[in-house]
Amino acid sequence: MIDNISLPLIITKREVTDTISDWRVVVPTFVLAILFPAIMVLGIKWGTPFMVQVDPDAAVVKAALFGAMMSAFFPTSFSLVIALESFVGEKERNTIETLLTTPLSNGQLFIGKFLAVMTLPVLLSSVALFIYLLGIWWLLNITVPLSFIILTMMLTFSEVLIMVAGAVIVSSQTATIKAANLLASFIIIPMALSVQGQVLLILTGYGYILWFMVAGFLGIAAILVRMGVTVFDREAVLTRENDDLHITSIAEKLARLWRRLPNNAFAGDEVPSTGIHLVRLFRADIPQIIGLAKIPILVAVGVLVSSAIMGFLFAMEHPIPMGELRVSEIVNERTSLALGVLIEPKSIFVHNIRTITIAAILSIFTFGLAGLMVIVLTFGLVGFVLGEAMVAGIAPMPFIVGFLLPHGVLEVPAMILASALSLRVGMSIMSPPSGVGYVENLLFSLVNWVKGAALFVPIFLAAAIIEARLTPQIALWIFGKL
Amino acid sequence: MIRAQQLEKRFGPITAVSDVSLEVAEGKILALLGPNGAGKTTTVRMLCSLLKPTNGNAFICGYDTVTEAKTVRGLVGLLTEMPGLYGRLNAIEYLEFFGKLQSVPENTFVAISRRLLEYFDLWEQRGRPIATFSKGMKQKLSLARALIHSPKVLLLDEPTSAMDPYSAKTVRDYIRDLKKDGRAIILCTHNLAEAEELADQIAIIQHGRTIAIGTAEQLKCQFLGPPSYEAHFAKPVNESVVFYNGIIKIEEWSPHQVRYSTLHPEVANPAYISHLVASGAELIRVAEAPRRLEDVYLKVTGLNDR
């Protein structure tokens, strides 16, 4: 048990010592951890007269909180550099194999390196925060609440966790730091966006939402760390001799995955890659893709039902006052729009395709959540409207039959399939099959999404035509009778 | 101490090792030869539990390299082909780091590290950052690192490739000492003279499979035929003197020398020498014609025919 932690700590100690003996790290460290918080404090001090003019009560306090968060966050940017250096750098310098010959388990090696990478950024971040808090108290007499300090530290910690775990995964896909740096943008961009979001929340007075963000970050970090532990395997580390990130290599993989049947996608060269045609696509490829996406489809259906129920229950708890809801107006507006004044099949179709495409792309960065959000938002709203309609005294069945069923019969399965395939896109990087790389599995899921689109895009088109042309007529007919 | 049975390793569609079997006993050295990409490094990595075989199995001191990997890694000292070192550490810190990871007790470490550094002429340089070492010094330090936990099994990939002749000799002498000490050693090398000098057995690998294994003499006999002998004369001799029917085969001759081969040198050589002397030939010397392992290697691998 002692060996379990003492051996990894030997690695941690060496790596931390190595990092702090590098002036390329020490100089920016000093700037970010000591000078930057001081500049931040002075900036707030000098900016106070102007800020008070904008918002006498809260501006300075908000700026102080913002400064605390920035002071703590900036040194964490080191974590990515150190992590890439520790994992892919060791490989590039050929020192990793020697380390792998020691009796430590893969997990112990991972922990030793992970702690080494975490230590300095977290420590620096704490120092920077301390200097900032001290400065702002001394020069401006502002005391940042303890709860916010804890929140900032937890946010920082979870962000470092995410960046480091992400860097490990990135390292597993590359053999050189240069290639790893390119892939690291997949970590930096979402992280930068999230920091902007955090700042916005603080400045708009919704700082409490950051606690939910911490919880979300820790959840994501847990997933990433688990992935990191999985990929930090002696065999995987040693056998990745070349970068698979060349455009030509990716193009070749895409072409092979496109030509192959999904069930044989990762088979050896003994399985030929034959040309794909429309009949095979619908007879073999798409049924196999649906078969492979059974669980995501079930998840999508589950999310659909629960979103609709949540929307419905929300409507029950928050009914719109009867005076403000005029069903006749809804019907008239709806039908008048649908009769061709504004809504055309093309605009419905383009909107749907745009939404599911963006969701699929965002799924890569959100582990598939973006794909499910399409269902959550759509059916949450459907449930809500249905609930409000019921509160307003409209019978649910005519509402469903009039407004939803005609095009929904087609649109709902298409949406479930699209969302399920988007979910698979997001999940693909979390658990590739044994012997398959993350990039290859991601490409496989994207190819499957495109092949699946051959089925759901025409269905969306048919549904759009029905929604624009037929649904309003049916709704008008039903509600005209009512 | 080292036993591998029909090792196979595939990386996706690529087969790196398809059929490698070998055995190295205590106090023996096996040289593993083969062209670049033949599967030597993959074989070594499987033997020291860095890679799991796709098929077949390997044992180090009786421990399975897959199921008892941790124990195996404690018993093996590996010198990799391109040993990367931590440039900011000095020699002592470097050995200390790996000594601790191998759980070498502190007092043992002090004695072993000093002995190794002194032997490899690095003791005086022990405080210098490794980044300032020459290639040869780095390689010697890597070898010291592989030995820091006194492993029973050594897997050495090109141990002298970057060294000057003196350092290379020092290392070869040390390898001999290790052999005497009862260690089982696998030596991957492209230096065939070194292989012949050190190894008890030689295995040649190509396209991931063992294509020849045996002692240097056995391999020469097997692939180059029976040994040849050369007799040199002080004065010219004629054809009737040189030719001797029966148990020798004349390969080439001139008035001053003859080259012949025989399957039974213990019988044929005394008889032929007696015949030459009786025929009036003034013999200067009779010796076995030198045959190089390189010829065996080139013949076995087919590289000679290119």
PDB file of C-alpha atoms in Angstrom, chain B residues 5-192:
ATOM      1  CA  GLN B   5       7.728 -20.008 -27.060  1.00  0.00           C
ATOM      2  CA  GLN B   6       6.325 -19.120 -30.459  1.00  0.00           C
ATOM      3  CA  LEU B   7       6.005 -15.460 -29.664  1.00  0.00           C
ATOM      4  CA  GLU B   8       3.768 -13.511 -31.975  1.00  0.00           C
ATOM      5  CA  LYS B   9       2.942  -9.829 -31.941  1.00  0.00           C
ATOM      6  CA  ARG B  10       0.525  -8.052 -34.241  1.00  0.00           C
ATOM      7  CA  PHE B  11      -0.193  -4.332 -34.359  1.00  0.00           C
ATOM      8  CA  GLY B  12      -3.487  -4.109 -36.197  1.00  0.00           C
ATOM      9  CA  PRO B  13      -2.859  -5.447 -39.669  1.00  0.00           C
ATOM     10  CA  ILE B  14       0.937  -5.469 -39.200  1.00  0.00           C
ATOM     11  CA  THR B  15       2.680  -8.556 -37.850  1.00  0.00           C
ATOM     12  CA  ALA B  16       5.891  -7.445 -36.156  1.00  0.00           C
ATOM     13  CA  VAL B  17       6.811 -10.839 -34.727  1.00  0.00           C
ATOM     14  CA  SER B  18       5.298 -14.028 -36.080  1.00  0.00           C
ATOM     15  CA  ASP B  19       7.205 -16.912 -34.561  1.00  0.00           C
ATOM     16  CA  VAL B  20      10.104 -16.426 -32.194  1.00  0.00           C
ATOM     17  CA  SER B  21      11.225 -19.144 -29.815  1.00  0.00           C
ATOM     18  CA  LEU B  22      14.404 -18.990 -27.771  1.00  0.00           C
ATOM     19  CA  GLU B  23      15.911 -20.083 -24.498  1.00  0.00           C
ATOM     20  CA  VAL B  24      18.789 -18.616 -22.536  1.00  0.00           C
ATOM     21  CA  ALA B  25      20.159 -20.421 -19.506  1.00  0.00           C
ATOM     22  CA  GLU B  26      21.873 -18.954 -16.446  1.00  0.00           C
ATOM     23  CA  GLY B  27      25.353 -17.636 -17.282  1.00  0.00           C
ATOM     24  CA  LYS B  28      24.727 -17.689 -21.027  1.00  0.00           C
ATOM     25  CA  ILE B  29      24.557 -15.008 -23.677  1.00  0.00           C
ATOM     26  CA  LEU B  30      22.303 -15.122 -26.711  1.00  0.00           C
ATOM     27  CA  ALA B  31      22.969 -12.668 -29.527  1.00  0.00           C
ATOM     28  CA  LEU B  32      19.872 -11.626 -31.398  1.00  0.00           C
ATOM     29  CA  LEU B  33      20.724 -10.609 -34.938  1.00  0.00           C
ATOM     30  CA  GLY B  34      18.566  -9.407 -37.769  1.00  0.00           C
ATOM     31  CA  PRO B  35      18.029  -6.585 -40.218  1.00  0.00           C
ATOM     32  CA  ASN B  36      16.344  -3.367 -39.092  1.00  0.00           C
ATOM     33  CA  GLY B  37      12.625  -3.996 -38.615  1.00  0.00           C
ATOM     34  CA  ALA B  38      13.116  -7.751 -38.221  1.00  0.00           C
ATOM     35  CA  GLY B  39      11.320  -7.775 -34.875  1.00  0.00           C
ATOM     36  CA  LYS B  40      14.253  -7.723 -32.430  1.00  0.00           C
ATOM     37  CA  THR B  41      13.071  -4.715 -30.433  1.00  0.00           C
ATOM     38  CA  THR B  42       9.490  -6.014 -30.321  1.00  0.00           C
ATOM     39  CA  THR B  43      10.762  -9.382 -29.103  1.00  0.00           C
ATOM     40  CA  VAL B  44      12.838  -7.719 -26.386  1.00  0.00           C
ATOM     41  CA  ARG B  45       9.880  -5.547 -25.371  1.00  0.00           C
ATOM     42  CA  MET B  46       7.732  -8.650 -24.993  1.00  0.00           C
ATOM     43  CA  LEU B  47      10.411 -10.345 -22.917  1.00  0.00           C
ATOM     44  CA  CYS B  48      10.549  -7.468 -20.449  1.00  0.00           C
ATOM     45  CA  SER B  49       6.746  -7.135 -20.164  1.00  0.00           C
ATOM     46  CA  LEU B  50       6.470  -3.893 -22.058  1.00  0.00           C
ATOM     47  CA  LEU B  51       4.299  -5.472 -24.745  1.00  0.00           C
ATOM     48  CA  LYS B  52       1.869  -8.350 -24.462  1.00  0.00           C
ATOM     49  CA  PRO B  53       2.329 -11.106 -27.034  1.00  0.00           C
ATOM     50  CA  THR B  54      -0.632 -11.657 -29.347  1.00  0.00           C
ATOM     51  CA  ASN B  55       0.157 -15.366 -29.220  1.00  0.00           C
ATOM     52  CA  GLY B  56       2.750 -17.544 -27.548  1.00  0.00           C
ATOM     53  CA  ASN B  57       4.285 -16.918 -24.160  1.00  0.00           C
ATOM     54  CA  ALA B  58       7.496 -15.937 -22.456  1.00  0.00           C
ATOM     55  CA  PHE B  59       8.950 -16.589 -19.034  1.00  0.00           C
ATOM     56  CA  ILE B  60      11.697 -14.814 -17.119  1.00  0.00           C
ATOM     57  CA  CYS B  61      13.107 -16.895 -14.233  1.00  0.00           C
ATOM     58  CA  GLY B  62       9.886 -18.893 -14.461  1.00  0.00           C
ATOM     59  CA  TYR B  63       7.606 -15.850 -14.228  1.00  0.00           C
ATOM     60  CA  ASP B  64       5.093 -15.249 -16.969  1.00  0.00           C
ATOM     61  CA  THR B  65       5.740 -11.936 -18.708  1.00  0.00           C
ATOM     62  CA  VAL B  66       2.016 -11.228 -19.001  1.00  0.00           C
ATOM     63  CA  THR B  67       0.485 -12.395 -15.753  1.00  0.00           C
ATOM     64  CA  GLU B  68       3.505 -11.614 -13.550  1.00  0.00           C
ATOM     65  CA  ALA B  69       4.678  -8.506 -15.384  1.00  0.00           C
ATOM     66  CA  LYS B  70       5.591  -6.520 -12.276  1.00  0.00           C
ATOM     67  CA  THR B  71       7.882  -9.263 -10.965  1.00  0.00           C
ATOM     68  CA  VAL B  72       9.405  -9.705 -14.400  1.00  0.00           C
ATOM     69  CA  ARG B  73      10.221  -5.996 -14.683  1.00  0.00           C
ATOM     70  CA  GLY B  74      12.036  -6.225 -11.355  1.00  0.00           C
ATOM     71  CA  LEU B  75      14.150  -9.118 -12.630  1.00  0.00           C
ATOM     72  CA  VAL B  76      15.092  -7.626 -15.960  1.00  0.00           C
ATOM     73  CA  GLY B  77      17.549  -4.874 -16.775  1.00  0.00           C
ATOM     74  CA  LEU B  78      16.863  -3.334 -20.159  1.00  0.00           C
ATOM     75  CA  LEU B  79      19.213  -1.182 -22.137  1.00  0.00           C
ATOM     76  CA  THR B  80      17.158   0.336 -24.917  1.00  0.00           C
ATOM     77  CA  GLU B  81      18.424   1.090 -28.378  1.00  0.00           C
ATOM     78  CA  MET B  82      18.038   4.853 -27.969  1.00  0.00           C
ATOM     79  CA  PRO B  83      18.329   5.465 -24.252  1.00  0.00           C
ATOM     80  CA  GLY B  84      16.934   8.892 -23.483  1.00  0.00           C
ATOM     81  CA  LEU B  85      18.247  10.354 -20.245  1.00  0.00           C
ATOM     82  CA  TYR B  86      17.048  13.172 -18.049  1.00  0.00           C
ATOM     83  CA  GLY B  87      19.548  15.839 -19.051  1.00  0.00           C
ATOM     84  CA  ARG B  88      19.178  18.071 -16.000  1.00  0.00           C
ATOM     85  CA  LEU B  89      19.990  15.286 -13.529  1.00  0.00           C
ATOM     86  CA  ASN B  90      23.543  14.266 -12.772  1.00  0.00           C
ATOM     87  CA  ALA B  91      24.707  10.662 -12.908  1.00  0.00           C
ATOM     88  CA  ILE B  92      24.106   9.968  -9.218  1.00  0.00           C
ATOM     89  CA  GLU B  93      20.635  11.548  -9.235  1.00  0.00           C
ATOM     90  CA  TYR B  94      19.757   9.577 -12.347  1.00  0.00           C
ATOM     91  CA  LEU B  95      20.805   6.252 -10.852  1.00  0.00           C
ATOM     92  CA  GLU B  96      19.167   7.155  -7.556  1.00  0.00           C
ATOM     93  CA  PHE B  97      15.865   7.847  -9.312  1.00  0.00           C
ATOM     94  CA  PHE B  98      15.797   4.429 -10.972  1.00  0.00           C
ATOM     95  CA  GLY B  99      17.250   2.731  -7.907  1.00  0.00           C
ATOM     96  CA  LYS B 100      14.324   4.018  -5.862  1.00  0.00           C
ATOM     97  CA  LEU B 101      11.805   2.956  -8.494  1.00  0.00           C
ATOM     98  CA  GLN B 102      13.385  -0.511  -8.389  1.00  0.00           C
ATOM     99  CA  SER B 103      13.212  -0.418  -4.567  1.00  0.00           C
ATOM    100  CA  VAL B 104      16.980  -0.803  -4.143  1.00  0.00           C
ATOM    101  CA  PRO B 105      17.865  -0.277  -0.453  1.00  0.00           C
ATOM    102  CA  GLU B 106      19.779   2.958   0.228  1.00  0.00           C
ATOM    103  CA  ASN B 107      23.034   1.349   1.460  1.00  0.00           C
ATOM    104  CA  THR B 108      23.072  -1.167  -1.394  1.00  0.00           C
ATOM    105  CA  PHE B 109      22.441   1.638  -3.848  1.00  0.00           C
ATOM    106  CA  VAL B 110      25.420   3.646  -2.630  1.00  0.00           C
ATOM    107  CA  ALA B 111      27.768   0.679  -3.058  1.00  0.00           C
ATOM    108  CA  ILE B 112      26.398  -0.458  -6.425  1.00  0.00           C
ATOM    109  CA  SER B 113      26.233   2.999  -7.968  1.00  0.00           C
ATOM    110  CA  ARG B 114      29.805   3.769  -6.954  1.00  0.00           C
ATOM    111  CA  ARG B 115      31.070   0.439  -8.264  1.00  0.00           C
ATOM    112  CA  LEU B 116      29.286   0.877 -11.596  1.00  0.00           C
ATOM    113  CA  LEU B 117      30.296   4.491 -12.097  1.00  0.00           C
ATOM    114  CA  GLU B 118      33.893   3.707 -11.244  1.00  0.00           C
ATOM    115  CA  TYR B 119      33.973   0.725 -13.563  1.00  0.00           C
ATOM    116  CA  PHE B 120      32.595   2.766 -16.453  1.00  0.00           C
ATOM    117  CA  ASP B 121      34.919   5.729 -15.761  1.00  0.00           C
ATOM    118  CA  LEU B 122      32.048   8.000 -14.809  1.00  0.00           C
ATOM    119  CA  TRP B 123      32.737   8.449 -11.124  1.00  0.00           C
ATOM    120  CA  GLU B 124      34.713  11.656 -11.611  1.00  0.00           C
ATOM    121  CA  GLN B 125      31.887  13.067 -13.735  1.00  0.00           C
ATOM    122  CA  ARG B 126      29.116  12.080 -11.347  1.00  0.00           C
ATOM    123  CA  GLY B 127      28.180  15.664 -10.446  1.00  0.00           C
ATOM    124  CA  ARG B 128      27.868  16.941 -14.005  1.00  0.00           C
ATOM    125  CA  PRO B 129      24.458  17.284 -15.673  1.00  0.00           C
ATOM    126  CA  ILE B 130      23.895  14.360 -18.009  1.00  0.00           C
ATOM    127  CA  ALA B 131      23.126  16.777 -20.835  1.00  0.00           C
ATOM    128  CA  THR B 132      26.855  17.591 -20.950  1.00  0.00           C
ATOM    129  CA  PHE B 133      27.887  13.926 -21.363  1.00  0.00           C
ATOM    130  CA  SER B 134      29.186  12.521 -24.632  1.00  0.00           C
ATOM    131  CA  LYS B 135      27.210   9.828 -26.462  1.00  0.00           C
ATOM    132  CA  GLY B 136      29.447   7.080 -25.158  1.00  0.00           C
ATOM    133  CA  MET B 137      29.207   8.349 -21.580  1.00  0.00           C
ATOM    134  CA  LYS B 138      25.449   8.443 -21.864  1.00  0.00           C
ATOM    135  CA  GLN B 139      25.399   4.885 -23.109  1.00  0.00           C
ATOM    136  CA  LYS B 140      27.595   3.716 -20.264  1.00  0.00           C
ATOM    137  CA  LEU B 141      25.358   5.504 -17.790  1.00  0.00           C
ATOM    138  CA  SER B 142      22.335   3.830 -19.353  1.00  0.00           C
ATOM    139  CA  LEU B 143      24.012   0.483 -18.906  1.00  0.00           C
ATOM    140  CA  ALA B 144      24.734   1.354 -15.284  1.00  0.00           C
ATOM    141  CA  ARG B 145      21.058   2.255 -14.888  1.00  0.00           C
ATOM    142  CA  ALA B 146      20.021  -1.121 -16.327  1.00  0.00           C
ATOM    143  CA  LEU B 147      22.277  -2.804 -13.747  1.00  0.00           C
ATOM    144  CA  ILE B 148      21.425  -0.709 -10.706  1.00  0.00           C
ATOM    145  CA  HIS B 149      18.998  -3.291  -9.288  1.00  0.00           C
ATOM    146  CA  SER B 150      21.338  -6.236 -10.017  1.00  0.00           C
ATOM    147  CA  PRO B 151      18.926  -7.914 -12.427  1.00  0.00           C
ATOM    148  CA  LYS B 152      19.209 -11.621 -13.093  1.00  0.00           C
ATOM    149  CA  VAL B 153      18.342 -11.094 -16.729  1.00  0.00           C
ATOM    150  CA  LEU B 154      19.802  -8.464 -19.036  1.00  0.00           C
ATOM    151  CA  LEU B 155      18.393  -7.391 -22.352  1.00  0.00           C
ATOM    152  CA  LEU B 156      20.936  -5.205 -24.079  1.00  0.00           C
ATOM    153  CA  ASP B 157      20.087  -3.448 -27.311  1.00  0.00           C
ATOM    154  CA  GLU B 158      23.269  -2.251 -29.077  1.00  0.00           C
ATOM    155  CA  PRO B 159      25.248  -1.762 -25.844  1.00  0.00           C
ATOM    156  CA  THR B 160      28.434  -0.502 -27.499  1.00  0.00           C
ATOM    157  CA  SER B 161      27.168   1.206 -30.632  1.00  0.00           C
ATOM    158  CA  ALA B 162      28.092   4.762 -29.641  1.00  0.00           C
ATOM    159  CA  MET B 163      31.338   3.944 -27.843  1.00  0.00           C
ATOM    160  CA  ASP B 164      34.986   4.417 -28.665  1.00  0.00           C
ATOM    161  CA  PRO B 165      37.025   1.167 -28.917  1.00  0.00           C
ATOM    162  CA  TYR B 166      38.298   1.401 -25.341  1.00  0.00           C
ATOM    163  CA  SER B 167      34.870   2.018 -23.836  1.00  0.00           C
ATOM    164  CA  ALA B 168      33.402  -0.732 -25.997  1.00  0.00           C
ATOM    165  CA  LYS B 169      36.027  -3.153 -24.721  1.00  0.00           C
ATOM    166  CA  THR B 170      35.304  -2.087 -21.130  1.00  0.00           C
ATOM    167  CA  VAL B 171      31.635  -2.808 -21.659  1.00  0.00           C
ATOM    168  CA  ARG B 172      32.312  -6.137 -23.350  1.00  0.00           C
ATOM    169  CA  ASP B 173      34.534  -7.146 -20.452  1.00  0.00           C
ATOM    170  CA  TYR B 174      31.803  -6.191 -18.030  1.00  0.00           C
ATOM    171  CA  ILE B 175      29.277  -8.246 -19.975  1.00  0.00           C
ATOM    172  CA  ARG B 176      31.621 -11.229 -19.683  1.00  0.00           C
ATOM    173  CA  ASP B 177      31.831 -10.647 -15.929  1.00  0.00           C
ATOM    174  CA  LEU B 178      28.062 -10.552 -15.725  1.00  0.00           C
ATOM    175  CA  LYS B 179      27.915 -13.830 -17.596  1.00  0.00           C
ATOM    176  CA  LYS B 180      30.383 -15.399 -15.178  1.00  0.00           C
ATOM    177  CA  ASP B 181      28.204 -14.067 -12.398  1.00  0.00           C
ATOM    178  CA  GLY B 182      25.351 -16.224 -13.682  1.00  0.00           C
ATOM    179  CA  ARG B 183      23.214 -13.622 -15.469  1.00  0.00           C
ATOM    180  CA  ALA B 184      21.269 -14.592 -18.549  1.00  0.00           C
ATOM    181  CA  ILE B 185      21.840 -12.032 -21.283  1.00  0.00           C
ATOM    182  CA  ILE B 186      20.262 -11.269 -24.609  1.00  0.00           C
ATOM    183  CA  LEU B 187      22.370  -9.037 -26.782  1.00  0.00           C
ATOM    184  CA  CYS B 188      20.771  -7.316 -29.760  1.00  0.00           C
ATOM    185  CA  THR B 189      23.477  -6.046 -32.022  1.00  0.00           C
ATOM    186  CA  HIS B 190      24.507  -5.308 -35.570  1.00  0.00           C
ATOM    187  CA  ASN B 191      28.127  -5.766 -34.554  1.00  0.00           C
ATOM    188  CA  LEU B 192      28.640  -9.357 -35.662  1.00  0.00           C
TER     189      LEU B 192
END
